Amino acid sequence: MKLRYAMVCSSNQNRSMEAHSLLKRHGFDVSSYGTGAHVKLPGPSLREPNVYDFGTPYKQMFDDLRRKDPELYKRNGILPMLKRNSGVKLAPQRWQDNAADGSFNVVFTFEEKVFDMVLEDNNEFCSYPVHMLGNYSLLAIDEKSLLIGISYLHNRDHVLLKSVLVINLEVKDNHEEAAVGGQLTLELCQKIEAVESWEDSIDDIITAFETKHRRKLVYSISFY
Amino acid sequence: MASVDQALSLLSAANNHGDLAVKLSSLKQAKDILWTIEEIGLKAMENCTVLIPVLLALLRDNDSIVARESIVSGTHLFCGVLEEMTLQCHRRGKVERWLEELWIRMLKFKDAVFAIALEPGPVRTKLLALKFLETYILLFTTETNDSDRLVAEAVPSDLALFTIGNRRLFNISWVAGGHPVLDPVALMSDANKTVGILLDFCGRLHADQLSYEELLGLDIAALVVQTMGVTGLDNLLNMFIQMTIYCLLSSFLEIAVLVVHDDLVYIHDEWYIEAPIMLKDIYVRSLIPLEKDIVSANVEGMLLLNDSCKVGEEYPVRVIIVNFMIEDWASLASVARKRPLHYGTILSALLDFDQKVETVKGRHAASILYSLRTAFLGFLRSTYPTILESRDRLIRALRAMSAGDAADQAIRQVDKMMKNNERTSREDDQSTSQSVLGDQLRKRPVPMDNEEQTNGHEMAPKRIRYGPNTSTMPLQINDSDKDSALVNGASANVHLSDSDLTPAEQMIAMIGALLAEGERGAESLELLISNIHPDLLADIVITNMKHLPKSSPPLTRLGSLPVTQQNCSPSTSAQVVAPSAPVSSTQGPFPVVSASNLSLSDTTTVNNFAVDSKRDPRRDPRRLDPRRTATSIGVPSVAIVDDHGGMQPEMDGSVSFSKPSPLPVVTSVENPLEPFMSNSKCEDKSLEGPLVSETDQISVKEEIISRPEEIVPMSEANASSDHAFSPPHALDEGSIVLKVSDFEVASGADTLSAMEPEQLSPDVSNTSLPEEICQVDLPQLPPYVELNEEQQKTVRQLAVERIIESYKRISGTEYSLTRMALLARLVAQIDADDDVVVMLQKHVLMDYRQHKGHELVLHILYHLHSLTILDSAESASYAAVVYEKFLLVVARSLLDAFPASDKSFSKLLSEVPFLPESAFRLLDDLCHCDVFDSHGKEVRDGERVTQGLGAVWGLILGRPNDRQAFLEIALKCAVHSQDDIRAKAIRLVANKLYQLNYISQNIEQFATNMLLSAVEQPASDIEPSQSGSTDQREGEVGSQEVSVSGSQISETGNCENDSMKGSQSLVQSVLTMPLPEAQRHISLFFALCTKAVHRHIPILIRALGSSYSELLRIISDPPEGYFLFMTYADFGFVSGKVLQILTQESTPSVNLISTVKHLYETKLKDATILIPILSSLSKNEVLPIFPRLVGLPIEKFQMALAHILQGSAHTGPALTPAEVLVAIHDISPEKDGLPLKKITDACSACFEQRTVFTQQVLAKALNQMVDQTSLPLLFMRTVIQAIDAFPSLVDFVMEILSKLVSRQVWKMPKLWVGFLKCVSQTRPHSFRVLLQLPPPQLDSALNKHANLRGPLATYASQPSTKTSLPRSTLAVLGLVNEPHMQQPCISSLHSSGMDSSAHGANPA
């Protein structure tokens, strides 16, 4: 049984993309997202980050930064990362705007804040008849926005009562940790993929994983 | 059909196929097809019957995925079937056979899923099954997103539209038809059972759940379940917005619905949230007669529901939560947050669970904890009041989870948000007049959304409903509707802010503005409403009541179901049923709109209604006005038009008025205009005109925007021209009455029979007609029935009673405030009916303190009082009557019910807004009136008087306006014939009241008058030796004296002469009176005098001057009778004061001195009185009294000391410091009866004044003393003190010591100890003195102070000294010229001597 995975961090650059790229290489059906308002990359100083909108192609960022200060961004690994990313997909995507991508079975987050957002977000869309959008999208938009006052929508599958597993694996936002996090994520995904029904064995999987890697995980279940 | 067949084959293929993949794909296809089916049309559903068994089979499929998919599919189908069934039932009054069958099969499906949920099995299937369980319960509820989603998914397009607009595709209330299959009771009880199943399942019953379980057994459980669903919103904010807007905009609407409609099943779904619940509670309770079985059953059910809602409605949620904790605990957080209203229970359940997390086996505890954490944080971020209240608990829990930082952050966020919102809302409010209009136009869609969401089913269906035939249009209609409504709201706001508004109206306006603000406004609104004062909230509600229709709105709700049919039926039915009933029926939609729109209220409307209600609503011509009927028929969707249109005829064709009113309407009319134009040809011309013009206006938006300016003057003009403009109160009354009557009729068949005949007949025809005409399509039209006075009274009474009843059971304070406010308003609207008052009084009394009876009373009284102040003369006097009656009843009952020590009575009187005359009488009676009843038996008990006086005191302090009246009461008591009452009153007056500047003069005046009356009376009666004229003069003098003693110190001296005489003779004359009588009259005076003297005498006497002989005489020889009224202590005090003052500035005269001396010798033994004259006394005069002075408290002694030492200019000091010391030492404790301590204290006091008692002084005194024949007891003590104070005195002291040696000090044991001590302290200087001692004494001394021996021996061994010492002395010191070896011998000798001496001298 093939599950659909989503990797979510805040900027959809480092941690989620690392996992994305790794899982992709291992043949998983995986997407990646960021939950931030913008894509932020380190700049010449802490107070001068490079800020892009979601949807700005990695390539474009790459060019931009290479133009600005190739040495710096090469040294701090930003350019290699962007290069890697552009090989995985076109541009960073925002989790909140991913409605068109359909529903996932498993969502990985790499930061508690992101985890919370995903859950919250999920709660929102799972409670609303967004699946009705097919025919009555306009009304539905109306409906939704009036209800939650949020302009985005999650145009998920027409699948109802679909459970989604959301796992948070704390990963520091640097290249080394991201690499480790990617490996761990891969392992966990393989475990989840291996069982017949993750609902029935998630506790065991998580517990075993925690014991093995001495890392704390938190998970939650939501519905689409 | 092809698709259905295809689905069937696919399904059966799925069922039969062994291969999982094939199965799945078949199933998925089948599901897709099911979807298509639904889209194609409901007809296809007919064939679904065949599908169900397949689904059922698949449910049990070994593969959990298949099972899941079939649950999903089945869920869709289930909802769809239910939906279709309901629709059919409503449209055609029956359910087609195939559908019934399908439904029965669906129920089987349901049972199967339930079984899955509850049996052990794969989690993934159970998870979904549980979800279905939840859905199932929620389905029979309202406003649940889950059901919405489910249902909406399953219905065809036109329905879906409807659904979306309505947001409540299905709720149990629709199922009103009493259909055998679709029986609401059965359904709900089934839902109830489901709750029970969940309950069993979770198996975690808590104590409070048990009681609820009993409730579950009742019919109301279903309602509870239903209620629960209301909260199925997915986040707190939305929930809150929804709730608040509901509160404000639609609660009244709902009430109206309740009131006029007898189908109470339908009411249930209005039972959303607590605030409206309360309102509804009030009205339902007040208005539903219990005669009609079903109705009453329902009512009772609702009441029960209401009463138990705190526990009840939370319960199922909890079950589900707990459920999820076990099976799907991971969604805990979301579940919890979805249901903020059930927060309390959820929280405790969660907290409870928090404790138990450890014990959850096989689960990932960290994740559960995290879910809890998320839930708690979510709560924290909410500004929902109850949640705010439990912040502490949350924070504690979070801290325990080491999420304290997150908690703090959340709190900061919330606080910040609240602040921002407050600011925003303020700004919004202010800016309304200028920019809001534009803003609102821009932001219109959002607010409307909000409104729609909250108002939801009310608003939307109405819009869509009226363009039902043109089902392609709804979208546009929706849009334009929104526009229009907003414009309407905006314009209303604008001119609202300009005109004079009540706070409630302002608040409504503000809410309107916030609504218009959209998302941002929503937050502010949330905040705003959470902070609205209950009174204001109640006012808002009551204000909104004005916009209630004069007739029943049920059609809005019920009519909303048969979407398409509505169109054709109303016009016919309306026409036929006319005149009165149709108004109500067709008007149905109106209240909805008006409630929502008008709650953004505009003044013109208010004015209208004011005018309206001024007239007798029951004789309202509009009711019979055919044009009105036409209007309401014609413009069903255009609420406001209807409203104003209906007004027109009444407004005497005032153009100015009718013009502004259509304006808001315009917009909303636009679309519906077309259909209704064609449909109802009977439209009045007057109506058509404005409508058409309005459509023009709407196309030009600028014009609308510019409109408000026009409106303002117009509305003003309107108001001014409207001579009968009446204050809100009148409005309330009107509308309430209307509602009451409406409802009464609607619900009570029995009441009908009681109606007056001429009213009855039209009613009957009304009720019967609509049924025939509308048949099943339209629900019964509630007839309009008028109540006679009696009935109205009963109904009102019932209302109050019910509120009171429910009041008792509601424990939380949260809504009790609102409740109070409402109760107050209701009472204000009820006749000053004794029954009601008594009922209230009983209620209030029952738990005056615990249940805030006091607050309720104050609420009511303040409300009544405000009406009295604000309202027109008529209603004001009416309110005043009620006010007085209520106040008195409560006050009396407080007196009766509570012990005299209770402060409630006093508190009540202090805090009520106004005290009527009768309240004074009550108080007067309490304090003062007859002590004896008619039989001469004593009935009053003193404590009551105390209570009354206490109250009076409090009132004098707290109610400045009525001070005089209260004071009179107190003063009357102060001359009461009964001693204890009088004593109490006098104590109060003299000790407390007299100190209050603002009344002291009145008290004086009164006391004086009383005194005079006492004086004059005996003067005439008894005629003593004095002449009448003297008496009169005395009287005057007396008064002068009083005033002098009181405050007018500027009285001149010659007058004082008289006054002194006067008072004296006055006292004499008083004494001639019968004593009790005299005392009655004058005791207050003298009590005051005492006080006054204490206060004022210094000034008085200073003014008199010390030479005043008369005063001296009085002082020396206080008048007879003085001590009748004054204590000796008082006299002493006064005299002391007098003397102190007299002697302060000048030397006391000889007279004075002798007088004081005389006084001291004869009357006052207190030496204090002597202090002022001490300086003028000679040494010989002082010395005898000196011990007495030493015996005074130390401060007074010091004062006396100062006077003595100061002396007078002529004579010099009476005693020198040295003499003082000697005098002190000469005091003998035994002889003078003074404790030794006093003497030592006096010494110390002297030593403290180093500048006075210098070392020379000390030396002199010591010298004197040492030469005295008997040495003072304290002599050595003083010597030691002296040398401590002045070390340089050491040589002098040595001389003294030498003298003492020569005086054989060792023969005086007490001094000998001191001597040795002193010697020891002053070594080595004292060695010389020591060596003067005879050897035995020296030996004894050295034994006592062994440390002296060595140094002394050394000293003595000095050749110069040694030679001068006698051998015996040297021997004692071991310095005898013996060989050195003898030393030990000597020392042994010495030691033996020491022993012996120790033996002799120091037995201790």
mmCIF file of N, CA and C in Angstrom, chain B residues 457-533:
data_model
loop_
_atom_site.group_PDB
_atom_site.id
_atom_site.type_symbol
_atom_site.label_atom_id
_atom_site.label_comp_id
_atom_site.label_asym_id
_atom_site.label_seq_id
_atom_site.Cartn_x
_atom_site.Cartn_y
_atom_site.Cartn_z
ATOM 1 N N HIS B 457 -28.945 30.105 9.090
ATOM 2 C CA HIS B 457 -30.135 29.569 8.463
ATOM 3 C C HIS B 457 -31.218 30.625 8.301
ATOM 4 N N GLU B 458 -31.141 31.634 9.081
ATOM 5 C CA GLU B 458 -32.203 32.626 9.006
ATOM 6 C C GLU B 458 -32.057 33.453 7.739
ATOM 7 N N MET B 459 -30.881 33.959 7.612
ATOM 8 C CA MET B 459 -30.663 34.906 6.539
ATOM 9 C C MET B 459 -30.698 34.239 5.184
ATOM 10 N N ALA B 460 -29.841 33.298 5.082
ATOM 11 C CA ALA B 460 -29.598 32.764 3.763
ATOM 12 C C ALA B 460 -30.826 32.148 3.109
ATOM 13 N N PRO B 461 -31.476 31.301 3.806
ATOM 14 C CA PRO B 461 -32.598 30.626 3.160
ATOM 15 C C PRO B 461 -33.586 31.638 2.615
ATOM 16 N N LYS B 462 -33.733 32.634 3.355
ATOM 17 C CA LYS B 462 -34.690 33.652 2.986
ATOM 18 C C LYS B 462 -34.334 34.218 1.632
ATOM 19 N N ARG B 463 -33.072 34.470 1.475
ATOM 20 C CA ARG B 463 -32.668 35.053 0.206
ATOM 21 C C ARG B 463 -32.895 34.103 -0.928
ATOM 22 N N ILE B 464 -32.444 32.950 -0.679
ATOM 23 C CA ILE B 464 -32.489 32.012 -1.778
ATOM 24 C C ILE B 464 -33.909 31.562 -2.038
ATOM 25 N N ARG B 465 -34.591 31.497 -0.999
ATOM 26 C CA ARG B 465 -35.921 30.959 -1.090
ATOM 27 C C ARG B 465 -36.773 31.745 -2.061
ATOM 28 N N TYR B 466 -36.495 32.995 -2.104
ATOM 29 C CA TYR B 466 -37.421 33.803 -2.876
ATOM 30 C C TYR B 466 -37.112 33.837 -4.342
ATOM 31 N N GLY B 467 -36.006 33.320 -4.634
ATOM 32 C CA GLY B 467 -35.765 33.153 -6.056
ATOM 33 C C GLY B 467 -35.650 31.689 -6.381
ATOM 34 N N PRO B 468 -36.531 30.925 -5.867
ATOM 35 C CA PRO B 468 -36.328 29.488 -5.917
ATOM 36 C C PRO B 468 -36.519 28.906 -7.316
ATOM 37 N N ASN B 469 -37.452 29.408 -8.000
ATOM 38 C CA ASN B 469 -37.723 28.837 -9.312
ATOM 39 C C ASN B 469 -36.552 29.051 -10.246
ATOM 40 N N THR B 470 -35.960 30.163 -10.086
ATOM 41 C CA THR B 470 -34.813 30.429 -10.934
ATOM 42 C C THR B 470 -33.577 29.932 -10.203
ATOM 43 N N SER B 471 -33.421 28.654 -10.251
ATOM 44 C CA SER B 471 -32.353 28.093 -9.428
ATOM 45 C C SER B 471 -30.986 28.376 -10.019
ATOM 46 N N THR B 472 -30.958 28.966 -11.127
ATOM 47 C CA THR B 472 -29.654 29.348 -11.660
ATOM 48 C C THR B 472 -29.159 30.637 -11.029
ATOM 49 N N MET B 473 -30.060 31.322 -10.468
ATOM 50 C CA MET B 473 -29.725 32.664 -9.982
ATOM 51 C C MET B 473 -29.108 32.759 -8.590
ATOM 52 N N PRO B 474 -29.303 31.787 -7.792
ATOM 53 C CA PRO B 474 -29.044 32.020 -6.359
ATOM 54 C C PRO B 474 -27.730 32.687 -6.052
ATOM 55 N N LEU B 475 -26.760 32.361 -6.816
ATOM 56 C CA LEU B 475 -25.465 32.942 -6.512
ATOM 57 C C LEU B 475 -25.530 34.450 -6.544
ATOM 58 N N GLN B 476 -26.097 34.906 -7.593
ATOM 59 C CA GLN B 476 -26.170 36.356 -7.740
ATOM 60 C C GLN B 476 -27.022 36.958 -6.640
ATOM 61 N N ILE B 477 -28.079 36.266 -6.428
ATOM 62 C CA ILE B 477 -28.952 36.778 -5.389
ATOM 63 C C ILE B 477 -28.203 36.922 -4.096
ATOM 64 N N ASN B 478 -27.515 35.899 -3.851
ATOM 65 C CA ASN B 478 -26.731 35.931 -2.627
ATOM 66 C C ASN B 478 -25.855 37.159 -2.575
ATOM 67 N N ASP B 479 -25.159 37.317 -3.642
ATOM 68 C CA ASP B 479 -24.213 38.431 -3.660
ATOM 69 C C ASP B 479 -24.907 39.761 -3.469
ATOM 70 N N SER B 480 -25.864 39.938 -4.318
ATOM 71 C CA SER B 480 -26.513 41.247 -4.266
ATOM 72 C C SER B 480 -27.183 41.438 -2.919
ATOM 73 N N ASP B 481 -27.687 40.388 -2.432
ATOM 74 C CA ASP B 481 -28.304 40.486 -1.121
ATOM 75 C C ASP B 481 -27.324 40.987 -0.099
ATOM 76 N N LYS B 482 -26.209 40.423 -0.188
ATOM 77 C CA LYS B 482 -25.196 40.815 0.782
ATOM 78 C C LYS B 482 -24.923 42.293 0.644
ATOM 79 N N ASP B 483 -24.721 42.662 -0.566
ATOM 80 C CA ASP B 483 -24.454 44.080 -0.789
ATOM 81 C C ASP B 483 -25.515 44.922 -0.121
ATOM 82 N N SER B 484 -26.686 44.586 -0.493
ATOM 83 C CA SER B 484 -27.783 45.431 -0.054
ATOM 84 C C SER B 484 -27.866 45.477 1.467
ATOM 85 N N ALA B 485 -27.821 44.327 2.020
ATOM 86 C CA ALA B 485 -27.972 44.297 3.463
ATOM 87 C C ALA B 485 -26.897 45.142 4.107
ATOM 88 N N LEU B 486 -25.775 45.076 3.510
ATOM 89 C CA LEU B 486 -24.680 45.804 4.103
ATOM 90 C C LEU B 486 -24.873 47.287 3.971
ATOM 91 N N VAL B 487 -25.220 47.649 2.822
ATOM 92 C CA VAL B 487 -25.461 49.068 2.629
ATOM 93 C C VAL B 487 -26.454 49.526 3.658
ATOM 94 N N ASN B 488 -27.404 48.740 3.753
ATOM 95 C CA ASN B 488 -28.430 49.031 4.729
ATOM 96 C C ASN B 488 -27.832 49.215 6.113
ATOM 97 N N GLY B 489 -27.117 48.206 6.489
ATOM 98 C CA GLY B 489 -26.510 48.286 7.807
ATOM 99 C C GLY B 489 -25.628 49.500 7.934
ATOM 100 N N ALA B 490 -24.867 49.718 6.922
ATOM 101 C CA ALA B 490 -23.921 50.816 6.991
ATOM 102 C C ALA B 490 -24.636 52.138 7.132
ATOM 103 N N SER B 491 -25.573 52.329 6.293
ATOM 104 C CA SER B 491 -26.257 53.610 6.355
ATOM 105 C C SER B 491 -26.917 53.782 7.711
ATOM 106 N N ALA B 492 -27.442 52.702 8.162
ATOM 107 C CA ALA B 492 -28.052 52.787 9.480
ATOM 108 C C ALA B 492 -27.021 53.211 10.501
ATOM 109 N N ASN B 493 -25.900 52.615 10.387
ATOM 110 C CA ASN B 493 -24.848 52.968 11.327
ATOM 111 C C ASN B 493 -24.532 54.439 11.275
ATOM 112 N N VAL B 494 -24.376 54.865 10.079
ATOM 113 C CA VAL B 494 -23.925 56.228 9.922
ATOM 114 C C VAL B 494 -24.865 57.183 10.597
ATOM 115 N N HIS B 495 -26.066 57.061 10.275
ATOM 116 C CA HIS B 495 -26.895 58.085 10.861
ATOM 117 C C HIS B 495 -27.245 57.774 12.300
ATOM 118 N N LEU B 496 -26.983 56.575 12.625
ATOM 119 C CA LEU B 496 -27.155 56.236 14.029
ATOM 120 C C LEU B 496 -26.197 57.011 14.895
ATOM 121 N N SER B 497 -24.987 56.962 14.477
ATOM 122 C CA SER B 497 -23.968 57.564 15.314
ATOM 123 C C SER B 497 -24.209 59.056 15.466
ATOM 124 N N ASP B 498 -24.927 59.588 14.558
ATOM 125 C CA ASP B 498 -25.181 61.021 14.643
ATOM 126 C C ASP B 498 -26.313 61.365 15.596
ATOM 127 N N SER B 499 -27.236 60.511 15.628
ATOM 128 C CA SER B 499 -28.406 60.878 16.405
ATOM 129 C C SER B 499 -28.263 60.435 17.848
ATOM 130 N N ASP B 500 -29.206 60.851 18.625
ATOM 131 C CA ASP B 500 -29.170 60.487 20.025
ATOM 132 C C ASP B 500 -29.601 59.048 20.175
ATOM 133 N N LEU B 501 -28.749 58.310 20.816
ATOM 134 C CA LEU B 501 -29.051 56.892 20.931
ATOM 135 C C LEU B 501 -28.911 56.453 22.362
ATOM 136 N N THR B 502 -29.655 55.465 22.645
ATOM 137 C CA THR B 502 -29.440 54.841 23.940
ATOM 138 C C THR B 502 -28.163 54.026 23.843
ATOM 139 N N PRO B 503 -27.592 53.727 24.993
ATOM 140 C CA PRO B 503 -26.372 52.917 24.959
ATOM 141 C C PRO B 503 -26.581 51.619 24.202
ATOM 142 N N ALA B 504 -27.742 51.043 24.418
ATOM 143 C CA ALA B 504 -28.002 49.778 23.738
ATOM 144 C C ALA B 504 -27.971 49.965 22.236
ATOM 145 N N GLU B 505 -28.567 51.040 21.805
ATOM 146 C CA GLU B 505 -28.593 51.273 20.369
ATOM 147 C C GLU B 505 -27.194 51.568 19.853
ATOM 148 N N GLN B 506 -26.473 52.290 20.650
ATOM 149 C CA GLN B 506 -25.097 52.555 20.261
ATOM 150 C C GLN B 506 -24.326 51.257 20.154
ATOM 151 N N MET B 507 -24.587 50.424 21.128
ATOM 152 C CA MET B 507 -23.875 49.158 21.122
ATOM 153 C C MET B 507 -24.268 48.353 19.900
ATOM 154 N N ILE B 508 -25.521 48.383 19.611
ATOM 155 C CA ILE B 508 -25.981 47.668 18.428
ATOM 156 C C ILE B 508 -25.312 48.243 17.199
ATOM 157 N N ALA B 509 -25.229 49.541 17.197
ATOM 158 C CA ALA B 509 -24.580 50.181 16.064
ATOM 159 C C ALA B 509 -23.133 49.746 15.970
ATOM 160 N N MET B 510 -22.530 49.695 17.119
ATOM 161 C CA MET B 510 -21.132 49.312 17.124
ATOM 162 C C MET B 510 -20.970 47.888 16.631
ATOM 163 N N ILE B 511 -21.873 47.062 17.069
ATOM 164 C CA ILE B 511 -21.811 45.680 16.619
ATOM 165 C C ILE B 511 -21.978 45.625 15.114
ATOM 166 N N GLY B 512 -22.883 46.458 14.670
ATOM 167 C CA GLY B 512 -23.069 46.523 13.234
ATOM 168 C C GLY B 512 -21.783 46.924 12.542
ATOM 169 N N ALA B 513 -21.161 47.931 13.104
ATOM 170 C CA ALA B 513 -19.919 48.405 12.503
ATOM 171 C C ALA B 513 -18.869 47.299 12.522
ATOM 172 N N LEU B 514 -18.837 46.594 13.601
ATOM 173 C CA LEU B 514 -17.855 45.524 13.709
ATOM 174 C C LEU B 514 -18.153 44.425 12.712
ATOM 175 N N LEU B 515 -19.413 44.165 12.566
ATOM 176 C CA LEU B 515 -19.792 43.163 11.581
ATOM 177 C C LEU B 515 -19.285 43.575 10.223
ATOM 178 N N ALA B 516 -19.419 44.837 10.000
ATOM 179 C CA ALA B 516 -19.008 45.340 8.703
ATOM 180 C C ALA B 516 -17.502 45.282 8.548
ATOM 181 N N GLU B 517 -16.829 45.236 9.654
ATOM 182 C CA GLU B 517 -15.377 45.189 9.595
ATOM 183 C C GLU B 517 -14.876 43.835 9.123
ATOM 184 N N GLY B 518 -15.734 42.895 9.168
ATOM 185 C CA GLY B 518 -15.341 41.594 8.684
ATOM 186 C C GLY B 518 -14.499 40.856 9.700
ATOM 187 N N GLU B 519 -13.489 40.213 9.196
ATOM 188 C CA GLU B 519 -12.702 39.327 10.035
ATOM 189 C C GLU B 519 -12.144 40.058 11.240
ATOM 190 N N ARG B 520 -11.614 41.207 10.948
ATOM 191 C CA ARG B 520 -11.030 41.965 12.042
ATOM 192 C C ARG B 520 -12.111 42.321 13.054
ATOM 193 N N GLY B 521 -13.197 42.757 12.492
ATOM 194 C CA GLY B 521 -14.310 43.132 13.346
ATOM 195 C C GLY B 521 -14.810 41.952 14.157
ATOM 196 N N ALA B 522 -14.699 40.815 13.561
ATOM 197 C CA ALA B 522 -15.196 39.633 14.264
ATOM 198 C C ALA B 522 -14.459 39.443 15.569
ATOM 199 N N GLU B 523 -13.170 39.624 15.490
ATOM 200 C CA GLU B 523 -12.405 39.486 16.723
ATOM 201 C C GLU B 523 -12.818 40.530 17.733
ATOM 202 N N SER B 524 -12.916 41.713 17.229
ATOM 203 C CA SER B 524 -13.318 42.789 18.131
ATOM 204 C C SER B 524 -14.690 42.508 18.704
ATOM 205 N N LEU B 525 -15.509 42.029 17.840
ATOM 206 C CA LEU B 525 -16.873 41.757 18.249
ATOM 207 C C LEU B 525 -16.894 40.713 19.354
ATOM 208 N N GLU B 526 -16.109 39.752 19.112
ATOM 209 C CA GLU B 526 -16.010 38.694 20.109
ATOM 210 C C GLU B 526 -15.648 39.287 21.448
ATOM 211 N N LEU B 527 -14.661 40.121 21.384
ATOM 212 C CA LEU B 527 -14.191 40.748 22.610
ATOM 213 C C LEU B 527 -15.262 41.653 23.198
ATOM 214 N N LEU B 528 -15.787 42.423 22.317
ATOM 215 C CA LEU B 528 -16.793 43.387 22.741
ATOM 216 C C LEU B 528 -17.922 42.678 23.467
ATOM 217 N N ILE B 529 -18.376 41.644 22.866
ATOM 218 C CA ILE B 529 -19.547 40.997 23.432
ATOM 219 C C ILE B 529 -19.212 40.274 24.710
ATOM 220 N N SER B 530 -18.036 39.779 24.722
ATOM 221 C CA SER B 530 -17.666 39.111 25.970
ATOM 222 C C SER B 530 -17.590 40.107 27.104
ATOM 223 N N ASN B 531 -17.432 41.356 26.745
ATOM 224 C CA ASN B 531 -17.299 42.361 27.791
ATOM 225 C C ASN B 531 -18.561 43.163 28.029
ATOM 226 N N ILE B 532 -19.547 42.897 27.256
ATOM 227 C CA ILE B 532 -20.762 43.672 27.423
ATOM 228 C C ILE B 532 -21.366 43.428 28.783
ATOM 229 N N HIS B 533 -21.721 44.491 29.359
ATOM 230 C CA HIS B 533 -22.341 44.364 30.668
ATOM 231 C C HIS B 533 -23.706 43.705 30.504
#
